Coordinates of C-alpha atoms in Angstrom, one line a residue:
M1 CA -24.9 -51.9 -7.0
H2 CA -22.7 -48.9 -8.0
E3 CA -18.9 -49.5 -8.2
L4 CA -16.8 -47.3 -5.9
S5 CA -14.5 -44.9 -7.7
T6 CA -10.8 -45.8 -7.7
T7 CA -8.5 -43.9 -5.5
Q8 CA -5.9 -42.1 -7.5
V9 CA -2.4 -43.3 -6.8
T10 CA 0.1 -40.5 -6.2
H11 CA 3.6 -40.3 -4.8
I12 CA 4.0 -38.5 -1.5
D13 CA 7.6 -37.6 -0.5
P14 CA 7.8 -37.5 3.3
E15 CA 11.2 -35.6 3.0
R16 CA 9.8 -32.8 1.0
Q17 CA 9.5 -30.4 3.9
S18 CA 13.2 -30.7 4.7
Q19 CA 14.2 -30.5 1.0
V20 CA 12.6 -27.2 0.3
G21 CA 14.0 -25.6 3.4
R22 CA 12.3 -23.2 5.9
A23 CA 12.8 -19.5 6.1
G24 CA 12.2 -17.1 9.0
T25 CA 9.0 -15.1 9.3
L26 CA 7.4 -12.6 11.7
T27 CA 3.7 -12.5 12.2
V28 CA 1.9 -9.7 14.1
L29 CA 0.0 -11.1 17.1
Q30 CA -0.9 -7.8 18.8
G31 CA -0.9 -4.3 17.5
T32 CA -1.8 -2.7 14.1
D33 CA -2.4 -5.1 11.3
V34 CA -2.8 -8.3 13.3
G35 CA -2.1 -11.3 11.2
A36 CA 0.3 -9.6 8.8
M37 CA 3.4 -11.7 8.0
F38 CA 6.9 -10.5 7.1
Q39 CA 9.4 -12.7 5.4
L40 CA 13.0 -12.4 6.6
N41 CA 14.6 -13.3 3.3
K42 CA 17.7 -11.0 3.6
E43 CA 20.9 -11.4 5.5
A44 CA 19.8 -8.5 7.7
S45 CA 16.3 -7.1 8.2
V46 CA 15.7 -4.0 10.2
L47 CA 12.5 -3.6 12.3
G48 CA 11.2 -0.1 12.9
R49 CA 8.7 2.7 12.3
D50 CA 10.6 4.0 9.3
P51 CA 8.7 3.2 6.0
A52 CA 12.1 2.5 4.4
V53 CA 13.1 -0.5 6.6
E54 CA 12.4 -4.1 5.8
V55 CA 9.8 -4.7 8.5
T56 CA 7.8 -1.5 9.0
I57 CA 5.7 -1.4 12.2
E58 CA 3.1 1.3 12.6
D59 CA 3.5 1.9 16.3
D60 CA 4.3 5.2 18.0
S61 CA 6.3 3.3 20.7
V62 CA 8.6 1.7 18.1
S63 CA 11.7 3.6 17.2
R64 CA 12.4 4.4 13.5
N65 CA 15.2 1.9 13.5
H66 CA 14.4 -0.3 16.4
A67 CA 16.0 -3.7 16.0
R68 CA 17.9 -5.9 13.5
I69 CA 17.5 -9.6 12.7
T70 CA 20.4 -11.2 10.9
Q71 CA 20.5 -14.8 9.5
R72 CA 23.4 -17.0 8.5
E73 CA 23.1 -20.6 7.5
G74 CA 19.6 -20.9 8.9
I75 CA 20.4 -19.3 12.3
Y76 CA 18.5 -16.1 13.1
E77 CA 19.6 -13.6 15.7
I78 CA 18.2 -10.3 16.9
E79 CA 19.9 -7.2 18.4
D80 CA 18.4 -3.9 19.6
L81 CA 19.6 -0.8 17.8
G82 CA 19.4 1.6 20.7
S83 CA 15.7 1.9 20.7
T84 CA 13.8 4.0 23.2
N85 CA 11.7 1.2 24.6
G86 CA 13.9 -1.8 24.1
T87 CA 13.4 -5.1 22.4
Y88 CA 12.1 -8.2 24.2
V89 CA 12.4 -11.9 23.3
A90 CA 10.3 -14.3 25.4
G91 CA 9.8 -11.6 27.9
A92 CA 13.5 -10.8 28.4
L93 CA 15.2 -7.6 27.5
V94 CA 17.6 -8.1 24.6
S95 CA 21.2 -7.2 25.3
G96 CA 23.7 -8.0 22.6
R97 CA 22.7 -10.6 20.1
V98 CA 20.0 -13.2 21.0
R99 CA 19.2 -16.3 18.9
L100 CA 15.6 -16.7 17.8
L101 CA 14.1 -20.1 18.2
D102 CA 11.1 -21.3 16.2
G103 CA 7.9 -20.1 17.8
V104 CA 9.4 -17.5 20.1
R105 CA 7.6 -14.2 20.7
L106 CA 9.2 -10.8 20.3
Q107 CA 8.0 -7.5 21.5
V108 CA 8.9 -4.1 20.1
G109 CA 7.0 -1.2 21.7
H110 CA 3.4 -2.2 22.0
T111 CA 3.6 -4.7 19.1
L112 CA 3.9 -8.4 19.7
L113 CA 5.3 -10.7 17.0
R114 CA 5.9 -14.4 16.6
F115 CA 9.0 -15.7 14.9
A116 CA 8.6 -18.9 13.0
L117 CA 10.5 -21.0 10.5
Q118 CA 8.1 -21.8 7.6
D119 CA 8.4 -23.5 4.2
D120 CA 6.8 -22.1 1.0
V121 CA 3.5 -24.0 1.6
E122 CA 3.1 -22.6 5.2
Q123 CA 4.0 -19.1 4.1
A124 CA 1.5 -19.2 1.3
A125 CA -1.2 -20.5 3.6
A126 CA -0.5 -17.8 6.2
K127 CA -0.7 -15.1 3.5
R128 CA -4.0 -16.4 2.2
I129 CA -5.5 -16.5 5.7
Y130 CA -4.4 -13.0 6.3
E131 CA -5.8 -11.7 3.0
M132 CA -9.1 -13.3 3.7
S133 CA -9.2 -11.5 7.0
V134 CA -8.6 -8.0 5.6
R135 CA -10.3 -8.2 2.2
D136 CA -13.9 -7.8 1.2
G137 CA -15.1 -11.2 -0.2
L138 CA -17.1 -9.7 -3.0
T139 CA -15.0 -6.9 -4.4
G140 CA -11.5 -7.8 -3.3
V141 CA -10.7 -4.4 -1.9
Y142 CA -9.9 -4.0 1.8
N143 CA -12.7 -4.4 4.3
R144 CA -13.9 -1.9 6.9
R145 CA -11.9 -3.4 9.8
Y146 CA -8.7 -3.0 7.9
F147 CA -9.6 0.6 6.9
E148 CA -10.3 1.6 10.5
E149 CA -6.9 0.2 11.6
R150 CA -5.0 1.9 8.8
L151 CA -6.9 5.2 9.5
A152 CA -5.8 5.1 13.1
A153 CA -2.2 4.4 12.2
E154 CA -2.1 7.0 9.4
F155 CA -3.8 9.6 11.6
A156 CA -1.1 9.2 14.3
F157 CA 1.6 9.5 11.6
A158 CA 0.0 12.6 10.1
Q159 CA -0.3 14.2 13.6
R160 CA 3.3 13.4 14.4
H161 CA 4.7 14.8 11.2
A162 CA 2.1 17.5 10.5
T163 CA 1.3 16.0 7.1
G164 CA -1.9 15.9 5.1
L165 CA -4.4 13.0 5.4
S166 CA -7.7 12.7 3.6
V167 CA -10.7 10.4 3.9
I168 CA -13.0 10.2 0.9
L169 CA -16.4 8.4 1.2
A170 CA -17.9 7.5 -2.1
D171 CA -21.4 6.1 -2.6
I172 CA -22.9 4.7 -5.8
D173 CA -25.9 6.7 -6.9
H174 CA -29.3 5.0 -7.2
F175 CA -27.8 1.6 -6.5
K176 CA -31.2 0.2 -5.5
K177 CA -32.5 1.0 -9.0
V178 CA -29.7 -1.2 -10.4
N179 CA -30.8 -4.1 -8.2
D180 CA -34.5 -3.6 -9.0
T181 CA -33.9 -3.3 -12.8
W182 CA -31.3 -5.8 -13.5
G183 CA -31.2 -8.0 -10.4
H184 CA -28.8 -8.5 -7.5
H185 CA -26.3 -10.4 -9.6
A186 CA -26.0 -7.4 -11.8
G187 CA -25.6 -5.3 -8.7
D188 CA -22.7 -7.5 -7.6
T189 CA -21.1 -7.0 -11.0
V190 CA -21.4 -3.2 -10.6
L191 CA -19.8 -3.4 -7.1
R192 CA -16.9 -5.5 -8.4
R193 CA -16.3 -3.2 -11.4
V194 CA -16.5 -0.1 -9.4
A195 CA -13.9 -1.6 -7.0
V196 CA -11.6 -2.4 -9.9
E197 CA -11.9 1.2 -11.3
L198 CA -11.2 2.7 -7.9
Q199 CA -8.1 0.5 -7.4
A200 CA -6.8 1.5 -10.8
G201 CA -7.5 5.2 -10.2
V202 CA -5.6 5.7 -6.9
R203 CA -1.9 5.6 -6.0
T204 CA -0.1 2.6 -4.7
E205 CA 0.1 4.0 -1.2
D206 CA -3.7 4.8 -1.0
V207 CA -6.1 2.5 0.7
V208 CA -9.4 1.6 -1.0
A209 CA -12.0 -0.3 1.2
R210 CA -15.6 -1.3 1.0
F211 CA -17.2 0.7 3.8
G212 CA -20.6 -0.9 3.7
G213 CA -23.2 -1.8 1.0
E214 CA -22.6 0.4 -2.0
E215 CA -20.3 2.7 -0.2
F216 CA -16.5 2.8 -0.5
A217 CA -13.8 4.6 1.4
I218 CA -10.4 5.9 0.2
L219 CA -7.6 6.9 2.5
A220 CA -5.0 9.2 0.9
R221 CA -2.0 10.8 2.6
G222 CA 0.5 13.5 1.6
I223 CA -1.9 15.8 -0.4
D224 CA -3.4 19.1 0.6
V225 CA -7.1 20.0 0.7
E226 CA -7.3 21.1 -3.0
G227 CA -5.3 18.1 -4.1
A228 CA -7.8 15.9 -2.2
R229 CA -10.7 17.6 -3.9
M230 CA -9.1 17.1 -7.3
F231 CA -8.3 13.5 -6.5
A232 CA -12.0 12.9 -5.6
E233 CA -13.1 14.6 -8.8
R234 CA -10.8 12.4 -10.9
V235 CA -12.3 9.3 -9.2
R236 CA -15.9 10.6 -9.9
V237 CA -15.1 11.1 -13.6
I238 CA -13.4 7.6 -13.8
I239 CA -16.6 6.0 -12.5
Q240 CA -18.9 8.0 -14.7
R241 CA -16.9 7.0 -17.8
A242 CA -16.6 3.3 -16.9
V243 CA -18.4 1.0 -19.3
I244 CA -20.3 -1.5 -17.1
T245 CA -22.5 -4.0 -18.9
W246 CA -24.9 -6.8 -17.9
E247 CA -26.3 -9.1 -20.5
S248 CA -25.6 -6.6 -23.3
D249 CA -27.2 -3.7 -21.4
R250 CA -24.9 -0.9 -20.3
I251 CA -25.6 0.1 -16.7
P252 CA -25.0 3.8 -16.1
V253 CA -23.1 4.3 -12.9
T254 CA -22.1 7.5 -11.0
M255 CA -20.9 8.2 -7.5
S256 CA -21.2 11.0 -5.0
L257 CA -18.2 11.7 -2.9
G258 CA -17.5 13.5 0.4
V259 CA -14.0 14.6 1.2
A260 CA -12.5 15.5 4.6
H261 CA -8.9 16.6 5.3
N262 CA -7.1 16.8 8.6
L263 CA -5.6 20.2 7.8
G264 CA -8.8 21.7 6.3
N265 CA -11.2 24.1 7.9
A266 CA -12.6 21.5 10.2
V267 CA -10.8 20.9 13.5
V268 CA -10.0 17.2 13.5
E269 CA -8.7 15.8 16.8
K270 CA -9.5 12.1 16.3
P271 CA -9.5 9.8 13.3
E272 CA -13.2 9.1 13.5
M273 CA -13.9 12.8 13.2
L274 CA -12.4 12.6 9.7
V275 CA -15.0 10.0 8.8
I276 CA -17.8 12.1 10.4
A277 CA -16.7 15.1 8.3
A278 CA -16.5 13.1 5.1
D279 CA -19.9 11.5 5.8
M280 CA -21.5 14.9 6.2
A281 CA -19.8 16.1 3.0
L282 CA -21.1 13.0 1.2
Y283 CA -24.6 13.7 2.6
S284 CA -24.3 17.2 1.1
A285 CA -23.2 15.9 -2.3
K286 CA -26.2 13.6 -2.4
H287 CA -28.7 16.4 -1.7
A288 CA -26.9 18.7 -4.2
G289 CA -28.0 16.4 -7.0
R290 CA -25.6 13.4 -6.8
N291 CA -22.6 12.7 -9.1
K292 CA -20.8 15.5 -7.2
V293 CA -17.8 16.1 -4.9
E294 CA -18.2 18.0 -1.7
V295 CA -15.5 19.0 0.7
A296 CA -16.1 19.2 4.4
G297 CA -15.8 22.7 5.7
S298 CA -17.3 22.8 9.2
R299 CA -16.3 21.0 12.4
P300 CA -18.3 17.8 12.9
E301 CA -20.3 17.6 16.1
P302 CA -18.2 15.5 18.6
S303 CA -21.2 14.8 20.8
A304 CA -22.8 12.7 18.2
P305 CA -20.0 10.4 16.8
I306 CA -20.6 7.7 14.3
D307 CA -20.0 4.2 15.7
L308 CA -17.2 2.8 13.5
S309 CA -17.3 -0.6 15.1
G310 CA -20.9 -1.5 14.3
T311 CA -22.7 -2.9 11.2
P312 CA -22.2 -0.7 8.1
R313 CA -25.1 1.7 7.9
K314 CA -27.7 1.8 5.1
R315 CA -29.1 5.1 4.2
T316 CA -31.8 6.3 1.9
W317 CA -31.2 9.6 0.2
E318 CA -34.2 11.7 -0.4
K319 CA -33.9 14.9 -2.4
P320 CA -35.1 17.8 -0.1
T321 CA -37.9 20.1 -1.1
A322 CA -35.9 23.1 0.1
P323 CA -32.1 23.8 0.3
A324 CA -30.7 21.8 3.2
D325 CA -28.9 23.6 6.1
F326 CA -26.3 21.3 7.5
T327 CA -24.9 23.7 10.1
H328 CA -26.9 21.9 12.9
A329 CA -27.6 18.6 11.1
P330 CA -28.7 15.8 13.4
P331 CA -26.6 12.6 13.5
L332 CA -27.3 10.1 10.8
K333 CA -29.6 7.3 11.7
K334 CA -28.2 3.7 11.6
K335 CA -30.0 0.5 11.1
P336 CA -31.1 -1.0 14.4

Protein backbone atom coordinates (compact mmCIF):
# COMPACT_ATOMS: atom_id res chain seq x y z
CA MET A 1 0.00 0.00 0.00
CA HIS A 2 1.43 3.35 -1.03
CA GLU A 3 1.74 6.07 1.56
CA LEU A 4 -0.17 9.27 0.93
CA SER A 5 1.99 12.31 0.37
CA THR A 6 2.14 14.77 3.25
CA THR A 7 0.24 18.03 2.87
CA GLN A 8 2.59 20.97 3.03
CA VAL A 9 1.91 23.22 5.99
CA THR A 10 1.74 26.91 5.17
CA HIS A 11 0.56 30.04 6.92
CA ILE A 12 -2.53 31.73 5.50
CA ASP A 13 -3.20 35.25 6.69
CA PRO A 14 -6.96 35.95 6.53
CA GLU A 15 -6.31 39.65 6.99
CA ARG A 16 -3.97 39.94 4.00
CA GLN A 17 -6.64 41.42 1.73
CA SER A 18 -7.28 44.34 4.04
CA GLN A 19 -3.57 44.84 4.74
CA VAL A 20 -2.53 45.30 1.13
CA GLY A 21 -5.39 47.71 0.42
CA ARG A 22 -7.62 47.98 -2.60
CA ALA A 23 -7.45 50.52 -5.43
CA GLY A 24 -10.04 51.76 -7.89
CA THR A 25 -10.23 50.27 -11.38
CA LEU A 26 -12.42 50.69 -14.46
CA THR A 27 -13.16 47.72 -16.72
CA VAL A 28 -14.76 48.08 -20.17
CA LEU A 29 -17.98 46.05 -20.33
CA GLN A 30 -19.32 47.38 -23.62
CA GLY A 31 -17.61 49.29 -26.40
CA THR A 32 -14.17 49.11 -28.00
CA ASP A 33 -11.62 46.89 -26.25
CA VAL A 34 -14.03 44.96 -24.02
CA GLY A 35 -12.22 43.61 -20.96
CA ALA A 36 -9.54 46.29 -20.85
CA MET A 37 -8.86 47.51 -17.32
CA PHE A 38 -7.67 50.95 -16.24
CA GLN A 39 -6.06 51.59 -12.87
CA LEU A 40 -7.11 54.76 -11.06
CA ASN A 41 -3.87 55.25 -9.18
CA LYS A 42 -3.73 59.05 -9.32
CA GLU A 43 -5.49 61.64 -7.23
CA ALA A 44 -7.34 62.69 -10.40
CA SER A 45 -7.91 60.65 -13.58
CA VAL A 46 -9.59 62.15 -16.65
CA LEU A 47 -11.74 59.98 -18.92
CA GLY A 48 -12.04 60.99 -22.55
CA ARG A 49 -11.22 60.48 -26.21
CA ASP A 50 -7.98 62.46 -26.02
CA PRO A 51 -4.93 60.12 -26.17
CA ALA A 52 -3.22 62.29 -23.54
CA VAL A 53 -5.73 61.65 -20.73
CA GLU A 54 -5.34 58.96 -18.08
CA VAL A 55 -8.27 56.82 -19.33
CA THR A 56 -8.48 57.01 -23.12
CA ILE A 57 -11.73 55.69 -24.59
CA GLU A 58 -11.97 55.13 -28.36
CA ASP A 59 -15.56 56.20 -28.85
CA ASP A 60 -16.82 58.96 -31.14
CA SER A 61 -19.62 59.77 -28.69
CA VAL A 62 -17.12 60.46 -25.89
CA SER A 63 -15.79 64.01 -25.52
CA ARG A 64 -12.05 64.65 -25.55
CA ASN A 65 -12.15 65.46 -21.84
CA HIS A 66 -15.38 63.82 -20.76
CA ALA A 67 -15.29 63.22 -16.99
CA ARG A 68 -12.89 63.21 -14.05
CA ILE A 69 -12.54 60.72 -11.19
CA THR A 70 -10.86 61.94 -8.02
CA GLN A 71 -9.87 59.87 -5.02
CA ARG A 72 -9.01 60.84 -1.48
CA GLU A 73 -8.43 58.45 1.39
CA GLY A 74 -9.98 55.56 -0.55
CA ILE A 75 -13.12 57.48 -1.55
CA TYR A 76 -13.69 57.86 -5.31
CA GLU A 77 -15.93 60.50 -6.87
CA ILE A 78 -16.78 61.32 -10.49
CA GLU A 79 -17.81 64.60 -12.12
CA ASP A 80 -18.74 65.45 -15.68
CA LEU A 81 -16.50 67.96 -17.48
CA GLY A 82 -19.16 69.52 -19.65
CA SER A 83 -19.27 66.59 -22.08
CA THR A 84 -21.59 66.57 -25.07
CA ASN A 85 -23.47 63.41 -24.11
CA GLY A 86 -23.18 63.46 -20.34
CA THR A 87 -21.91 60.94 -17.78
CA TYR A 88 -24.14 58.36 -16.13
CA VAL A 89 -23.66 56.39 -12.90
CA ALA A 90 -26.05 53.49 -12.28
CA GLY A 91 -28.28 54.91 -15.03
CA ALA A 92 -28.54 58.41 -13.51
CA LEU A 93 -27.13 61.53 -15.14
CA VAL A 94 -24.21 62.92 -13.14
CA SER A 95 -24.67 66.43 -11.78
CA GLY A 96 -21.90 67.74 -9.57
CA ARG A 97 -19.79 65.10 -7.82
CA VAL A 98 -21.09 61.57 -7.34
CA ARG A 99 -19.43 58.96 -5.12
CA LEU A 100 -18.52 55.69 -6.81
CA LEU A 101 -19.38 52.51 -4.92
CA ASP A 102 -17.70 49.15 -5.54
CA GLY A 103 -19.31 47.39 -8.52
CA VAL A 104 -21.28 50.37 -9.87
CA ARG A 105 -21.58 50.87 -13.63
CA LEU A 106 -20.63 54.06 -15.49
CA GLN A 107 -21.58 55.11 -18.99
CA VAL A 108 -19.76 57.65 -21.12
CA GLY A 109 -21.03 57.89 -24.67
CA HIS A 110 -21.69 54.38 -25.94
CA THR A 111 -19.07 52.87 -23.61
CA LEU A 112 -20.11 51.04 -20.46
CA LEU A 113 -17.59 50.57 -17.64
CA ARG A 114 -17.59 48.91 -14.24
CA PHE A 115 -15.93 50.59 -11.26
CA ALA A 116 -14.38 48.18 -8.75
CA LEU A 117 -12.05 48.22 -5.77
CA GLN A 118 -9.41 45.55 -6.33
CA ASP A 119 -6.22 44.47 -4.58
CA ASP A 120 -2.99 43.57 -6.39
CA VAL A 121 -3.96 39.92 -6.84
CA GLU A 122 -7.34 40.76 -8.36
CA GLN A 123 -5.82 43.36 -10.69
CA ALA A 124 -3.13 40.94 -11.87
CA ALA A 125 -5.75 38.24 -12.53
CA ALA A 126 -7.95 40.66 -14.48
CA LYS A 127 -5.00 41.77 -16.61
CA ARG A 128 -4.03 38.18 -17.34
CA ILE A 129 -7.57 37.23 -18.39
CA TYR A 130 -7.72 40.27 -20.66
CA GLU A 131 -4.33 39.51 -22.24
CA MET A 132 -5.43 35.94 -22.91
CA SER A 133 -8.51 37.24 -24.72
CA VAL A 134 -6.64 39.59 -27.07
CA ARG A 135 -3.34 37.76 -27.64
CA ASP A 136 -2.53 34.90 -30.00
CA GLY A 137 -1.62 31.87 -27.90
CA LEU A 138 1.30 30.73 -30.07
CA THR A 139 3.05 33.95 -31.05
CA GLY A 140 2.07 36.39 -28.29
CA VAL A 141 1.08 39.15 -30.72
CA TYR A 142 -2.50 40.41 -30.84
CA ASN A 143 -5.19 38.16 -32.29
CA ARG A 144 -7.51 38.87 -35.18
CA ARG A 145 -10.45 39.97 -33.03
CA TYR A 146 -8.37 42.67 -31.36
CA PHE A 147 -6.98 43.78 -34.74
CA GLU A 148 -10.47 44.21 -36.15
CA GLU A 149 -11.63 46.25 -33.16
CA ARG A 150 -8.56 48.51 -33.31
CA LEU A 151 -8.93 48.90 -37.07
CA ALA A 152 -12.50 50.14 -36.65
CA ALA A 153 -11.46 52.60 -33.92
CA GLU A 154 -8.38 53.84 -35.77
CA PHE A 155 -10.32 54.21 -39.03
CA ALA A 156 -12.91 56.39 -37.31
CA PHE A 157 -10.12 58.52 -35.80
CA ALA A 158 -8.37 58.85 -39.19
CA GLN A 159 -11.59 59.93 -40.87
CA ARG A 160 -12.39 62.45 -38.15
CA HIS A 161 -8.94 64.06 -38.28
CA ALA A 162 -8.07 63.40 -41.96
CA THR A 163 -4.89 61.54 -40.98
CA GLY A 164 -3.12 58.60 -42.59
CA LEU A 165 -3.86 54.97 -41.72
CA SER A 166 -2.22 51.92 -43.27
CA VAL A 167 -2.96 48.21 -43.20
CA ILE A 168 -0.11 45.87 -44.09
CA LEU A 169 -0.78 42.18 -44.64
CA ALA A 170 2.34 40.01 -44.53
CA ASP A 171 2.44 36.33 -45.46
CA ILE A 172 5.38 33.95 -44.91
CA ASP A 173 6.54 32.58 -48.25
CA HIS A 174 6.55 28.80 -48.80
CA PHE A 175 5.52 28.12 -45.20
CA LYS A 176 4.14 24.69 -46.13
CA LYS A 177 7.65 23.72 -47.24
CA VAL A 178 8.94 24.58 -43.76
CA ASN A 179 6.42 22.23 -42.16
CA ASP A 180 7.05 19.50 -44.71
CA THR A 181 10.85 19.72 -44.40
CA TRP A 182 11.45 20.33 -40.69
CA GLY A 183 8.09 19.48 -39.12
CA HIS A 184 5.30 21.46 -37.46
CA HIS A 185 7.30 22.20 -34.32
CA ALA A 186 9.84 23.95 -36.52
CA GLY A 187 6.98 25.78 -38.21
CA ASP A 188 5.76 26.98 -34.82
CA THR A 189 9.27 28.21 -34.04
CA VAL A 190 9.31 30.16 -37.30
CA LEU A 191 5.95 31.77 -36.49
CA ARG A 192 7.13 32.78 -33.03
CA ARG A 193 10.42 34.22 -34.32
CA VAL A 194 8.70 36.13 -37.11
CA ALA A 195 6.30 37.59 -34.55
CA VAL A 196 9.24 38.71 -32.39
CA GLU A 197 10.98 40.31 -35.37
CA LEU A 198 7.79 42.11 -36.42
CA GLN A 199 7.23 43.46 -32.91
CA ALA A 200 10.82 44.72 -32.76
CA GLY A 201 10.56 46.32 -36.19
CA VAL A 202 7.48 48.49 -35.66
CA ARG A 203 6.76 51.56 -33.58
CA THR A 204 5.21 51.46 -30.12
CA GLU A 205 1.88 52.78 -31.40
CA ASP A 206 1.62 50.23 -34.23
CA VAL A 207 -0.45 47.06 -33.88
CA VAL A 208 0.93 43.66 -34.92
CA ALA A 209 -1.54 40.78 -35.06
CA ARG A 210 -1.67 37.23 -36.31
CA PHE A 211 -4.32 37.38 -38.99
CA GLY A 212 -4.51 33.65 -39.65
CA GLY A 213 -2.14 30.75 -40.26
CA GLU A 214 1.18 32.17 -41.46
CA GLU A 215 -0.29 35.61 -42.19
CA PHE A 216 0.25 38.68 -40.01
CA ALA A 217 -1.34 42.13 -40.08
CA ILE A 218 0.16 45.47 -39.13
CA LEU A 219 -1.86 48.61 -38.40
CA ALA A 220 0.15 51.82 -38.71
CA ARG A 221 -1.15 55.37 -38.41
CA GLY A 222 0.26 58.82 -39.07
CA ILE A 223 2.38 58.02 -42.15
CA ASP A 224 1.72 58.76 -45.81
CA VAL A 225 1.53 56.27 -48.67
CA GLU A 226 5.24 56.35 -49.48
CA GLY A 227 6.08 56.12 -45.81
CA ALA A 228 3.86 53.03 -45.53
CA ARG A 229 5.61 51.44 -48.49
CA MET A 230 9.04 52.13 -46.98
CA PHE A 231 7.82 50.81 -43.66
CA ALA A 232 6.69 47.55 -45.27
CA GLU A 233 9.97 47.30 -47.17
CA ARG A 234 11.91 47.66 -43.92
CA VAL A 235 9.83 44.86 -42.40
CA ARG A 236 10.51 42.67 -45.44
CA VAL A 237 14.27 43.16 -45.07
CA ILE A 238 14.16 42.50 -41.33
CA ILE A 239 12.48 39.13 -41.87
CA GLN A 240 14.80 38.19 -44.74
CA ARG A 241 17.87 38.89 -42.60
CA ALA A 242 16.55 37.15 -39.48
CA VAL A 243 18.55 34.09 -38.44
CA ILE A 244 16.01 31.37 -37.63
CA THR A 245 17.40 27.94 -36.79
CA TRP A 246 15.99 24.52 -35.98
CA GLU A 247 18.25 21.72 -34.74
CA SER A 248 21.37 23.41 -36.16
CA ASP A 249 19.68 24.05 -39.54
CA ARG A 250 19.06 27.60 -40.62
CA ILE A 251 15.57 28.00 -42.06
CA PRO A 252 15.43 30.68 -44.77
CA VAL A 253 12.36 32.85 -44.27
CA THR A 254 10.94 35.63 -46.43
CA MET A 255 7.62 37.44 -46.51
CA SER A 256 5.42 38.99 -49.15
CA LEU A 257 3.59 42.14 -48.09
CA GLY A 258 0.55 44.04 -49.33
CA VAL A 259 0.01 47.67 -48.31
CA ALA A 260 -3.20 49.71 -48.34
CA HIS A 261 -3.57 53.34 -47.27
CA ASN A 262 -6.75 55.27 -46.54
CA LEU A 263 -5.46 58.32 -48.42
CA GLY A 264 -4.00 56.44 -51.39
CA ASN A 265 -5.36 56.01 -54.90
CA ALA A 266 -8.07 53.66 -53.70
CA VAL A 267 -11.30 55.16 -52.37
CA VAL A 268 -11.67 53.67 -48.89
CA GLU A 269 -15.04 54.26 -47.28
CA LYS A 270 -15.05 51.50 -44.66
CA PRO A 271 -12.31 49.88 -42.59
CA GLU A 272 -12.81 46.45 -44.15
CA MET A 273 -12.04 47.98 -47.54
CA LEU A 274 -8.51 48.67 -46.33
CA VAL A 275 -8.13 44.97 -45.61
CA ILE A 276 -9.53 44.06 -49.03
CA ALA A 277 -7.10 46.44 -50.75
CA ALA A 278 -4.13 45.16 -48.73
CA ASP A 279 -5.17 41.58 -49.48
CA MET A 280 -5.24 42.23 -53.22
CA ALA A 281 -1.82 43.91 -53.00
CA LEU A 282 -0.49 40.88 -51.13
CA TYR A 283 -1.95 38.63 -53.83
CA SER A 284 -0.07 40.69 -56.41
CA ALA A 285 3.19 40.46 -54.42
CA LYS A 286 2.89 36.67 -54.29
CA HIS A 287 2.38 36.38 -58.02
CA ALA A 288 5.20 38.84 -58.74
CA GLY A 289 7.67 36.34 -57.32
CA ARG A 290 7.27 36.57 -53.51
CA ASN A 291 9.56 38.38 -51.06
CA LYS A 292 8.17 41.65 -52.39
CA VAL A 293 6.11 44.66 -51.31
CA GLU A 294 3.12 45.80 -53.34
CA VAL A 295 0.95 48.86 -52.66
CA ALA A 296 -2.75 48.86 -53.46
CA GLY A 297 -3.59 51.25 -56.26
CA SER A 298 -7.12 50.43 -57.38
CA ARG A 299 -10.42 50.54 -55.59
CA PRO A 300 -11.46 47.16 -54.12
CA GLU A 301 -14.77 45.81 -55.33
CA PRO A 302 -17.33 46.56 -52.57
CA SER A 303 -19.78 44.01 -53.93
CA ALA A 304 -17.45 41.18 -52.93
CA PRO A 305 -16.27 41.99 -49.38
CA ILE A 306 -14.08 39.69 -47.35
CA ASP A 307 -15.84 38.38 -44.25
CA LEU A 308 -13.70 39.61 -41.37
CA SER A 309 -15.67 37.69 -38.74
CA GLY A 310 -15.13 34.17 -40.03
CA THR A 311 -12.32 31.66 -39.77
CA PRO A 312 -8.97 32.95 -41.09
CA ARG A 313 -8.67 31.91 -44.70
CA LYS A 314 -6.00 29.59 -46.01
CA ARG A 315 -4.79 30.24 -49.52
CA THR A 316 -2.47 28.40 -51.87
CA TRP A 317 -0.38 30.65 -54.06
CA GLU A 318 0.32 29.34 -57.55
CA LYS A 319 2.62 31.18 -59.88
CA PRO A 320 0.63 32.11 -63.02
CA THR A 321 1.79 31.04 -66.44
CA ALA A 322 1.01 34.50 -67.79
CA PRO A 323 1.05 38.00 -66.22
CA ALA A 324 -1.97 38.37 -63.98
CA ASP A 325 -4.55 41.09 -64.54
CA PHE A 326 -6.11 42.10 -61.22
CA THR A 327 -8.34 44.83 -62.59
CA HIS A 328 -11.35 42.53 -62.44
CA ALA A 329 -10.02 39.88 -60.12
CA PRO A 330 -12.68 37.63 -58.54
CA PRO A 331 -13.05 37.54 -54.76
CA LEU A 332 -10.63 35.24 -52.99
CA LYS A 333 -12.03 31.87 -52.01
CA LYS A 334 -12.20 30.98 -48.33
CA LYS A 335 -12.21 27.59 -46.68
CA PRO A 336 -15.75 26.20 -46.31
